[in-house]
Amino acid sequence: MKQLHLAAVHQAQGSIALPGSKSISNRMLLLAALASGTTEIRDLLVSDDTDRMLDALKLLGVPLHHQSKHSWQVTGADGRFPVKQAALFLGNAGTVFRPLTAALAFSDGDYQLSGVARMHERPIGDLVDALRLTGAHIDYLHNPGFPPLHIRPGKIVFDQPIRVRGDVSSQFLTALLMALPLTGQDCTIEVEGELISKPYIEITLNLMARFGVQVSREGWQRFQLHAGSRYTSPGVLQVEGDASSASYFLAAGAIGGGPVRVTGLNAQSIQGDVRFADALALMGADIRYGDNWITASGNGKPLRPIDLDCNHIPDAAMTLAMLALFADGTSTLRNIASWRVKETDRLTAMATELRKLGAEVEEGADYIRITPPARLTAGAAIDTYDDHRMAMCFSLASLGKVDVIINDPDCVAKTFPDYFQQLGTLLS
Ligand SMILES: O=C(O)C1=C[C@@H](OP(=O)(O)O)[C@@H](O)[C@H](O)C1
Ligand SMILES: C=C(OP(=O)(O)O)C(=O)O
């Protein structure tokens, strides 16, 4: 297994041009593929998750033209994928697997969808149940409730609201919202249970609107799409910098003195994870915003511990767990049960690896409580569980003036292939 040895460092300072947002990139690619007209997408993220979407769209017959490293031209299929039979490998990309399942369920073809072993342990039953209510024909190829899936032409007719559970992953609702315009019918979606990760639904609605489809909603319970809604290309689109990826660098600025600036993002971002900066400010960091940047600096003192409901920032909350090591007291991150069904069981993985650094950690069903040690344990070998965020988070331990070993560092390729090179430019 490859290992990356990170030397103890004292300071983080500099500026990082953020890679494009994963959540925005994959939504824009799919919406552009479903729209009429040609869309140019600029600053698209280049990563494993976006490669899975691009490869799938190519196999489905969508004309894609690579203009430059980060820029793609997508000629939309106007709601009908040209290829009617395909076997698609979707890696471990939730933002590909869930939305494509819904889009293909309404595409009148024969499709098999699979992923890596971990993707076959990540739930999809709530989405399949909802799609079956519309008349979609979907079978499980191995375990009920989980990928891989076999989708066949269904008889899509429904006059009842489509009910979907919202308390396991918001990606099920996102998938339905993005795909239902393909049916051409009036649709009402009713969310059962408390919807989690709400800001990701805001991203979905915002991008659907840019492609000309408006959704009416009552709170987070009821969403309505109107008959005849169709996606049309808005022309040229720009992807914002990734707010979850920004969290590692802003955190580095807070604990390594700073200032650290990330560019490609600002306070008006449509990504919920931009609110990570508020949590960082609560911990005592100095945060400044500009038209296209955010800067974080420390104030020379240890961070303040926090007790925070992190349901709105599930990905960036992992960075807060790391920062808890740098606080002068116990921190609690709450309402993060969804961590258990992501790239790995992130609650157990985080607790296990934080303990290797000397922290006292309590792991609950949906929370984690972290008491930092007086001094971090040097030389810990951190397992990353094929989870990009575990690797990125634990790289920050080197700012605790200890060396640290990251096992299997290349797992960052899921969303940020050159993360360690970028981080290296800040550290001294
Ligand atoms: O829709 C999205 O782009 C995402 C939704 C979130 O998942 P859940 O809704 O499963 O929490 C988030 O963790 C994931 O990285 C991206
Ligand atoms: C949960 C994540 O990914 P996915 O889109 O596969 O759900 C993540 O990137 O942290």
Short mmCIF file of C-alpha atoms and ligand atoms in Angstrom, two decimals:
data_model
loop_
_atom_site.label_atom_id
_atom_site.label_comp_id
_atom_site.label_asym_id
_atom_site.label_seq_id
_atom_site.Cartn_x
_atom_site.Cartn_y
_atom_site.Cartn_z
CA MET A 1 0.00 0.00 0.00
CA LYS A 2 1.22 3.48 -0.83
CA GLN A 3 1.91 5.75 2.15
CA LEU A 4 2.47 9.50 2.26
CA HIS A 5 4.75 10.83 5.02
CA LEU A 6 3.85 14.37 5.98
CA ALA A 7 6.46 16.20 8.03
CA ALA A 8 5.56 18.26 11.08
CA VAL A 9 4.84 21.85 10.05
CA HIS A 10 4.16 25.06 11.91
CA GLN A 11 2.62 27.43 9.47
CA ALA A 12 0.12 27.63 6.64
CA GLN A 13 0.00 30.66 4.42
CA GLY A 14 -0.80 31.37 0.79
CA SER A 15 -3.50 31.13 -1.81
CA ILE A 16 -5.24 28.20 -3.54
CA ALA A 17 -7.32 28.30 -6.72
CA LEU A 18 -10.08 25.83 -5.86
CA PRO A 19 -11.06 22.97 -8.17
CA GLY A 20 -14.67 23.05 -9.39
CA SER A 21 -17.50 21.91 -7.16
CA LYS A 22 -18.29 18.20 -7.50
CA SER A 23 -21.98 18.73 -6.71
CA ILE A 24 -22.35 21.50 -9.28
CA SER A 25 -20.20 19.81 -11.95
CA ASN A 26 -22.14 16.56 -11.99
CA ARG A 27 -25.54 18.26 -11.87
CA MET A 28 -24.60 20.61 -14.72
CA LEU A 29 -23.34 17.71 -16.85
CA LEU A 30 -26.53 15.72 -16.41
CA LEU A 31 -28.87 18.68 -16.90
CA ALA A 32 -26.93 19.75 -20.00
CA ALA A 33 -27.22 16.19 -21.34
CA LEU A 34 -30.99 16.20 -20.76
CA ALA A 35 -31.57 19.67 -22.18
CA SER A 36 -32.18 20.86 -25.71
CA GLY A 37 -29.29 22.87 -27.14
CA THR A 38 -25.57 23.00 -26.48
CA THR A 39 -24.11 23.97 -23.13
CA GLU A 40 -20.54 25.02 -22.48
CA ILE A 41 -19.45 24.21 -18.94
CA ARG A 42 -16.37 26.04 -17.71
CA ASP A 43 -14.16 25.15 -14.73
CA LEU A 44 -15.61 21.66 -14.47
CA LEU A 45 -14.02 19.53 -11.75
CA VAL A 46 -11.55 16.96 -13.12
CA SER A 47 -11.77 13.96 -10.79
CA ASP A 48 -12.92 10.38 -10.52
CA ASP A 49 -16.53 11.37 -9.68
CA THR A 50 -16.85 13.65 -12.71
CA ASP A 51 -15.09 11.09 -14.95
CA ARG A 52 -17.78 8.59 -13.97
CA MET A 53 -20.51 11.01 -15.11
CA LEU A 54 -18.68 11.89 -18.34
CA ASP A 55 -18.04 8.22 -19.17
CA ALA A 56 -21.66 7.30 -18.51
CA LEU A 57 -23.01 10.13 -20.66
CA LYS A 58 -20.65 9.14 -23.49
CA LEU A 59 -21.90 5.54 -23.33
CA LEU A 60 -25.46 6.84 -23.40
CA GLY A 61 -24.69 8.57 -26.70
CA VAL A 62 -24.51 12.18 -25.51
CA PRO A 63 -22.12 14.20 -27.70
CA LEU A 64 -19.41 15.66 -25.45
CA HIS A 65 -16.65 17.85 -26.73
CA HIS A 66 -13.59 18.43 -24.53
CA GLN A 67 -12.55 22.02 -25.24
CA SER A 68 -9.76 22.33 -22.70
CA LYS A 69 -8.78 20.62 -19.43
CA HIS A 70 -11.67 22.15 -17.48
CA SER A 71 -14.11 23.05 -20.20
CA TRP A 72 -16.68 20.82 -21.91
CA GLN A 73 -19.33 21.34 -24.53
CA VAL A 74 -22.38 19.12 -24.09
CA THR A 75 -24.92 18.71 -26.86
CA GLY A 76 -28.15 17.89 -25.07
CA ALA A 77 -30.31 14.92 -26.02
CA ASP A 78 -33.54 16.83 -25.29
CA GLY A 79 -34.73 14.32 -22.70
CA ARG A 80 -33.96 11.17 -24.71
CA PHE A 81 -30.65 9.35 -24.39
CA PRO A 82 -29.77 8.01 -27.89
CA VAL A 83 -28.39 4.68 -26.60
CA LYS A 84 -31.12 2.36 -25.29
CA GLN A 85 -28.99 -0.45 -23.89
CA ALA A 86 -25.88 0.01 -21.74
CA ALA A 87 -23.93 -1.31 -18.75
CA LEU A 88 -22.60 1.61 -16.75
CA PHE A 89 -19.89 1.54 -14.09
CA LEU A 90 -20.38 4.48 -11.75
CA GLY A 91 -17.56 4.02 -9.23
CA ASN A 92 -18.44 5.40 -5.80
CA ALA A 93 -20.07 8.59 -7.04
CA GLY A 94 -23.38 9.21 -5.27
CA THR A 95 -23.94 12.31 -7.43
CA VAL A 96 -23.82 10.05 -10.49
CA PHE A 97 -25.48 6.86 -9.29
CA ARG A 98 -28.62 8.32 -7.73
CA PRO A 99 -29.51 10.95 -10.39
CA LEU A 100 -28.75 8.59 -13.30
CA THR A 101 -30.91 5.86 -11.77
CA ALA A 102 -33.87 8.22 -11.86
CA ALA A 103 -33.11 9.65 -15.32
CA LEU A 104 -32.66 6.18 -16.84
CA ALA A 105 -35.84 4.89 -15.19
CA PHE A 106 -37.71 7.35 -17.47
CA SER A 107 -35.57 6.67 -20.57
CA ASP A 108 -37.32 3.66 -22.03
CA GLY A 109 -34.18 1.51 -22.26
CA ASP A 110 -32.38 -1.45 -20.73
CA TYR A 111 -29.58 -0.36 -18.42
CA GLN A 112 -27.38 -2.02 -15.81
CA LEU A 113 -25.80 0.25 -13.20
CA SER A 114 -22.97 -0.89 -10.94
CA GLY A 115 -20.19 0.63 -8.87
CA VAL A 116 -17.29 -0.24 -6.58
CA ALA A 117 -17.90 -2.68 -3.72
CA ARG A 118 -18.64 0.17 -1.29
CA MET A 119 -21.25 1.64 -3.66
CA HIS A 120 -23.02 -1.70 -3.45
CA GLU A 121 -23.31 -1.14 0.32
CA ARG A 122 -24.68 2.39 0.01
CA PRO A 123 -28.50 2.49 0.19
CA ILE A 124 -30.70 3.30 -2.79
CA GLY A 125 -33.93 1.57 -1.75
CA ASP A 126 -35.81 4.78 -0.88
CA LEU A 127 -35.20 6.11 -4.39
CA VAL A 128 -36.12 2.83 -6.09
CA ASP A 129 -39.34 2.64 -4.01
CA ALA A 130 -40.26 6.18 -5.11
CA LEU A 131 -39.50 5.45 -8.76
CA ARG A 132 -41.56 2.27 -8.67
CA LEU A 133 -44.55 4.42 -7.63
CA THR A 134 -44.31 6.12 -11.03
CA GLY A 135 -44.38 2.80 -12.88
CA ALA A 136 -40.61 2.52 -13.34
CA HIS A 137 -39.23 -1.00 -13.76
CA ILE A 138 -36.12 -1.48 -11.59
CA ASP A 139 -34.67 -4.73 -10.21
CA TYR A 140 -31.91 -5.30 -7.72
CA LEU A 141 -29.17 -7.52 -9.14
CA HIS A 142 -27.76 -8.57 -5.72
CA ASN A 143 -29.13 -7.28 -2.43
CA PRO A 144 -32.56 -5.64 -2.19
CA GLY A 145 -32.17 -1.94 -1.39
CA PHE A 146 -28.66 -1.63 -2.86
CA PRO A 147 -26.87 -1.38 -6.21
CA PRO A 148 -26.20 -2.93 -8.68
CA LEU A 149 -29.47 -2.26 -10.50
CA HIS A 150 -31.19 -3.38 -13.67
CA ILE A 151 -33.53 -0.82 -15.22
CA ARG A 152 -35.98 -1.75 -17.98
CA PRO A 153 -38.65 0.23 -19.82
CA GLY A 154 -41.53 0.95 -17.48
CA LYS A 155 -45.06 2.15 -18.00
CA ILE A 156 -44.73 5.61 -16.53
CA VAL A 157 -48.22 6.68 -15.42
CA PHE A 158 -49.09 8.13 -12.04
CA ASP A 159 -51.72 10.43 -10.61
CA GLN A 160 -50.75 10.27 -6.95
CA PRO A 161 -48.01 12.25 -5.21
CA ILE A 162 -44.68 10.44 -5.28
CA ARG A 163 -43.47 9.83 -1.78
CA VAL A 164 -39.78 9.58 -0.99
CA ARG A 165 -37.92 9.25 2.29
CA GLY A 166 -35.60 12.18 2.95
CA ASP A 167 -33.77 11.02 6.06
CA VAL A 168 -31.07 8.76 4.58
CA SER A 169 -29.74 10.85 1.69
CA SER A 170 -30.93 14.06 0.05
CA GLN A 171 -29.62 12.65 -3.23
CA PHE A 172 -32.82 10.61 -3.61
CA LEU A 173 -34.93 13.77 -3.72
CA THR A 174 -32.36 15.47 -5.96
CA ALA A 175 -32.55 12.50 -8.36
CA LEU A 176 -36.35 12.65 -8.55
CA LEU A 177 -36.43 16.40 -8.99
CA MET A 178 -33.93 16.35 -11.84
CA ALA A 179 -35.51 13.36 -13.65
CA LEU A 180 -39.25 13.94 -13.30
CA PRO A 181 -39.41 16.64 -16.03
CA LEU A 182 -38.60 13.76 -18.45
CA THR A 183 -42.08 12.33 -17.82
CA GLY A 184 -43.74 15.51 -19.14
CA GLN A 185 -46.42 15.12 -16.45
CA ASP A 186 -47.57 17.21 -13.50
CA CYS A 187 -45.76 15.73 -10.49
CA THR A 188 -45.91 16.25 -6.76
CA ILE A 189 -43.17 14.85 -4.56
CA GLU A 190 -43.85 14.40 -0.86
CA VAL A 191 -40.89 13.94 1.44
CA GLU A 192 -41.30 11.48 4.29
CA GLY A 193 -39.21 11.90 7.42
CA GLU A 194 -36.99 14.89 8.16
CA LEU A 195 -35.06 15.84 5.03
CA ILE A 196 -31.29 15.81 5.64
CA SER A 197 -28.55 17.80 3.91
CA LYS A 198 -31.08 20.45 2.79
CA PRO A 199 -28.62 22.87 1.14
CA TYR A 200 -27.94 20.25 -1.55
CA ILE A 201 -31.60 20.50 -2.59
CA GLU A 202 -31.08 24.24 -2.98
CA ILE A 203 -28.21 23.52 -5.39
CA THR A 204 -30.48 21.18 -7.35
CA LEU A 205 -33.34 23.70 -7.58
CA ASN A 206 -31.00 26.54 -8.47
CA LEU A 207 -29.40 24.62 -11.35
CA MET A 208 -32.73 23.26 -12.64
CA ALA A 209 -33.97 26.86 -12.79
CA ARG A 210 -30.91 27.85 -14.85
CA PHE A 211 -31.98 25.16 -17.32
CA GLY A 212 -35.50 26.62 -17.38
CA VAL A 213 -37.39 24.31 -15.02
CA GLN A 214 -39.05 25.94 -12.02
CA VAL A 215 -40.16 23.88 -9.03
CA SER A 216 -42.78 25.14 -6.58
CA ARG A 217 -42.38 23.99 -3.03
CA GLU A 218 -43.96 24.10 0.41
CA GLY A 219 -41.08 24.07 2.87
CA TRP A 220 -39.09 20.88 2.56
CA GLN A 221 -42.15 18.59 2.48
CA ARG A 222 -43.78 19.11 -0.89
CA PHE A 223 -42.32 19.87 -4.30
CA GLN A 224 -44.31 20.42 -7.49
CA LEU A 225 -43.20 20.13 -11.10
CA HIS A 226 -45.47 21.29 -13.86
CA ALA A 227 -46.58 19.40 -16.98
CA GLY A 228 -44.57 20.37 -20.01
CA SER A 229 -41.44 21.38 -18.02
CA ARG A 230 -38.43 20.91 -20.29
CA TYR A 231 -34.77 21.64 -19.88
CA THR A 232 -33.23 24.15 -22.27
CA SER A 233 -29.56 25.03 -22.39
CA PRO A 234 -28.63 28.36 -20.78
CA GLY A 235 -25.55 28.56 -23.08
CA VAL A 236 -22.39 29.06 -21.06
CA LEU A 237 -22.12 28.04 -17.40
CA GLN A 238 -19.36 28.52 -14.87
CA VAL A 239 -18.74 26.02 -12.04
CA GLU A 240 -17.97 27.57 -8.64
CA GLY A 241 -14.95 26.41 -6.65
CA ASP A 242 -15.72 23.45 -4.39
CA ALA A 243 -16.75 24.63 -0.91
CA SER A 244 -16.10 21.25 0.71
CA SER A 245 -12.58 21.20 -0.72
CA ALA A 246 -12.13 24.79 0.51
CA SER A 247 -12.70 23.61 4.09
CA TYR A 248 -9.26 21.93 4.34
CA PHE A 249 -7.39 25.05 3.30
CA LEU A 250 -9.47 27.42 5.42
CA ALA A 251 -8.91 25.08 8.36
CA ALA A 252 -5.17 25.16 7.63
CA GLY A 253 -5.28 28.97 7.75
CA ALA A 254 -7.08 28.89 11.11
CA ILE A 255 -4.63 26.50 12.80
CA GLY A 256 -1.48 27.42 10.89
CA GLY A 257 -1.60 31.18 11.39
CA GLY A 258 -2.61 32.08 7.89
CA PRO A 259 -3.74 33.99 6.10
CA VAL A 260 -4.88 31.30 3.67
CA ARG A 261 -7.03 32.44 0.78
CA VAL A 262 -9.17 30.21 -1.42
CA THR A 263 -10.29 31.66 -4.74
CA GLY A 264 -13.27 30.66 -6.90
CA LEU A 265 -15.79 30.95 -4.08
CA ASN A 266 -17.51 33.71 -2.13
CA ALA A 267 -20.18 34.24 0.53
CA GLN A 268 -22.95 34.14 -2.10
CA SER A 269 -22.06 30.59 -3.15
CA ILE A 270 -24.97 28.26 -3.87
CA GLN A 271 -23.12 25.51 -1.97
CA GLY A 272 -24.20 24.90 1.61
CA ASP A 273 -20.66 23.97 2.63
CA VAL A 274 -19.64 27.61 2.34
CA ARG A 275 -21.23 27.86 5.82
CA PHE A 276 -18.25 25.88 7.13
CA ALA A 277 -16.57 29.27 7.39
CA ASP A 278 -19.20 30.34 9.96
CA ALA A 279 -18.30 27.34 12.11
CA LEU A 280 -14.64 28.22 11.76
CA ALA A 281 -15.43 31.77 12.90
CA LEU A 282 -17.30 30.35 15.91
CA MET A 283 -14.11 28.49 16.79
CA GLY A 284 -12.25 31.82 16.79
CA ALA A 285 -10.77 32.08 13.30
CA ASP A 286 -10.78 35.38 11.45
CA ILE A 287 -12.77 34.97 8.21
CA ARG A 288 -12.90 37.55 5.42
CA TYR A 289 -14.89 37.47 2.21
CA GLY A 290 -14.22 39.09 -1.14
CA ASP A 291 -15.90 39.04 -4.53
CA ASN A 292 -14.22 35.76 -5.50
CA TRP A 293 -12.39 34.62 -2.39
CA ILE A 294 -12.51 33.67 1.27
CA THR A 295 -9.58 34.05 3.67
CA ALA A 296 -9.01 32.40 7.04
CA SER A 297 -6.42 33.29 9.67
CA GLY A 298 -5.79 32.21 13.24
CA ASN A 299 -5.52 34.60 16.15
CA GLY A 300 -2.51 33.02 17.82
CA LYS A 301 -4.65 31.24 20.40
CA PRO A 302 -6.04 27.70 20.47
CA LEU A 303 -9.42 27.34 18.78
CA ARG A 304 -12.58 27.41 20.87
CA PRO A 305 -14.45 24.08 21.12
CA ILE A 306 -17.88 23.92 19.48
CA ASP A 307 -21.13 22.07 19.91
CA LEU A 308 -22.88 22.18 16.57
CA ASP A 309 -25.72 20.59 14.60
CA CYS A 310 -23.87 19.79 11.37
CA ASN A 311 -26.74 18.37 9.30
CA HIS A 312 -26.49 21.27 6.85
CA ILE A 313 -22.75 20.70 6.20
CA PRO A 314 -22.26 16.90 6.33
CA ASP A 315 -19.07 16.85 4.24
CA ALA A 316 -17.28 19.89 5.68
CA ALA A 317 -18.25 18.73 9.19
CA MET A 318 -15.49 16.12 8.89
CA THR A 319 -13.01 18.98 8.76
CA LEU A 320 -14.51 20.34 11.99
CA ALA A 321 -13.86 16.97 13.63
CA MET A 322 -10.19 17.39 12.74
CA LEU A 323 -10.18 20.98 14.02
CA ALA A 324 -11.51 19.74 17.35
CA LEU A 325 -7.96 18.45 17.94
CA PHE A 326 -6.79 22.07 17.97
CA ALA A 327 -9.42 23.39 20.43
CA ASP A 328 -8.95 23.93 24.14
CA GLY A 329 -11.88 21.76 25.22
CA THR A 330 -14.37 19.12 24.11
CA SER A 331 -16.30 19.59 20.85
CA THR A 332 -19.50 17.80 19.81
CA LEU A 333 -20.73 17.48 16.23
CA ARG A 334 -24.38 16.43 16.07
CA ASN A 335 -26.99 15.16 13.64
CA ILE A 336 -24.53 13.45 11.31
CA ALA A 337 -26.00 9.93 11.09
CA SER A 338 -25.60 10.09 7.29
CA TRP A 339 -21.83 9.78 7.82
CA ARG A 340 -22.42 6.06 8.28
CA VAL A 341 -23.57 5.48 4.68
CA LYS A 342 -21.03 7.49 2.75
CA GLU A 343 -17.63 6.47 1.31
CA THR A 344 -17.10 4.51 4.52
CA ASP A 345 -18.78 4.54 7.94
CA ARG A 346 -17.30 7.94 8.64
CA LEU A 347 -18.35 8.06 12.31
CA THR A 348 -16.41 4.91 13.14
CA ALA A 349 -13.52 5.74 10.81
CA MET A 350 -13.15 9.26 12.23
CA ALA A 351 -13.32 8.04 15.85
CA THR A 352 -10.78 5.27 15.22
CA GLU A 353 -8.24 7.50 13.50
CA LEU A 354 -8.62 10.49 15.87
CA ARG A 355 -7.80 8.11 18.71
CA LYS A 356 -4.52 7.23 16.96
CA LEU A 357 -3.58 10.91 17.39
CA GLY A 358 -4.30 10.72 21.12
CA ALA A 359 -7.83 12.16 21.23
CA GLU A 360 -10.52 10.86 23.53
CA VAL A 361 -13.53 10.20 21.29
CA GLU A 362 -17.12 9.23 22.00
CA GLU A 363 -18.99 7.91 18.98
CA GLY A 364 -22.79 7.96 19.11
CA ALA A 365 -25.40 6.81 16.61
CA ASP A 366 -25.49 10.31 15.09
CA TYR A 367 -22.84 12.36 16.87
CA ILE A 368 -19.16 12.45 17.67
CA ARG A 369 -17.59 14.06 20.76
CA ILE A 370 -13.90 14.81 20.67
CA THR A 371 -11.55 15.78 23.51
CA PRO A 372 -8.10 16.68 22.24
CA PRO A 373 -4.93 15.39 23.89
CA ALA A 374 -2.43 17.80 25.50
CA ARG A 375 -0.09 16.94 22.62
CA LEU A 376 -0.84 15.00 19.42
CA THR A 377 0.77 11.58 19.07
CA ALA A 378 3.63 11.75 16.55
CA GLY A 379 4.08 9.33 13.67
CA ALA A 380 0.54 7.92 13.58
CA ALA A 381 -0.29 5.90 10.43
CA ILE A 382 -3.78 6.99 9.45
CA ASP A 383 -6.04 4.58 7.56
CA THR A 384 -8.24 6.32 5.01
CA TYR A 385 -10.83 3.62 4.12
CA ASP A 386 -10.89 4.64 0.45
CA ASP A 387 -12.47 7.90 1.62
CA HIS A 388 -11.02 11.05 0.05
CA ARG A 389 -12.23 13.17 2.96
CA MET A 390 -10.46 11.02 5.56
CA ALA A 391 -7.18 11.54 3.69
CA MET A 392 -7.70 15.28 3.26
CA CYS A 393 -8.83 15.86 6.86
CA PHE A 394 -5.98 13.97 8.48
CA SER A 395 -3.33 15.77 6.44
CA LEU A 396 -4.11 18.73 8.74
CA ALA A 397 -2.67 16.84 11.72
CA SER A 398 0.79 17.80 10.42
CA LEU A 399 -0.04 21.37 11.48
CA GLY A 400 -0.13 20.06 15.06
CA LYS A 401 3.69 19.97 14.87
CA VAL A 402 3.78 16.17 14.50
CA ASP A 403 4.63 14.05 11.51
CA VAL A 404 1.81 11.89 10.22
CA ILE A 405 1.51 9.06 7.71
CA ILE A 406 -1.49 8.93 5.35
CA ASN A 407 -2.20 5.42 4.08
CA ASP A 408 -3.46 5.13 0.49
CA PRO A 409 -3.31 8.90 -0.17
CA ASP A 410 -4.43 8.48 -3.80
CA CYS A 411 -8.03 8.00 -2.67
CA VAL A 412 -8.28 11.82 -2.84
CA ALA A 413 -8.77 11.32 -6.61
CA LYS A 414 -12.53 10.96 -5.99
CA THR A 415 -12.87 14.74 -5.82
CA PHE A 416 -9.39 16.31 -5.64
CA PRO A 417 -6.57 14.44 -7.42
CA ASP A 418 -3.80 16.99 -6.70
CA TYR A 419 -4.87 17.84 -3.15
CA PHE A 420 -1.52 17.04 -1.53
CA GLN A 421 0.48 19.06 -4.07
CA GLN A 422 -1.83 22.03 -3.48
CA LEU A 423 -1.63 21.71 0.31
CA GLY A 424 2.17 21.47 0.11
CA THR A 425 2.35 24.97 -1.38
CA LEU A 426 0.87 26.42 1.83
CA LEU A 427 2.88 24.62 4.48
CA SER A 428 6.20 25.49 6.10
O1 LIG B 1 -26.23 16.09 -3.65
C1 LIG B 1 -25.02 16.22 -3.47
O2 LIG B 1 -24.28 16.77 -4.30
C2 LIG B 1 -24.44 15.69 -2.22
C3 LIG B 1 -25.24 15.45 -1.13
C4 LIG B 1 -24.71 15.03 0.18
O3 LIG B 1 -25.11 13.70 0.41
P1 LIG B 1 -26.39 13.27 1.34
O4 LIG B 1 -27.58 13.94 0.86
O5 LIG B 1 -26.39 11.79 1.15
O6 LIG B 1 -26.02 13.71 2.73
C5 LIG B 1 -23.18 15.13 0.25
O7 LIG B 1 -22.69 14.40 1.34
C6 LIG B 1 -22.53 14.63 -1.01
O8 LIG B 1 -21.13 14.72 -0.95
C7 LIG B 1 -22.98 15.45 -2.20
C1 LIG B 2 -20.49 11.80 0.40
C2 LIG B 2 -19.72 12.15 -0.62
O1 LIG B 2 -19.86 11.74 -1.90
P1 LIG B 2 -21.07 11.16 -2.77
O2 LIG B 2 -21.36 12.20 -3.77
O3 LIG B 2 -20.53 9.90 -3.38
O4 LIG B 2 -22.23 10.90 -1.86
C3 LIG B 2 -18.58 13.09 -0.39
O5 LIG B 2 -18.00 13.57 -1.39
O6 LIG B 2 -18.21 13.35 0.76
#
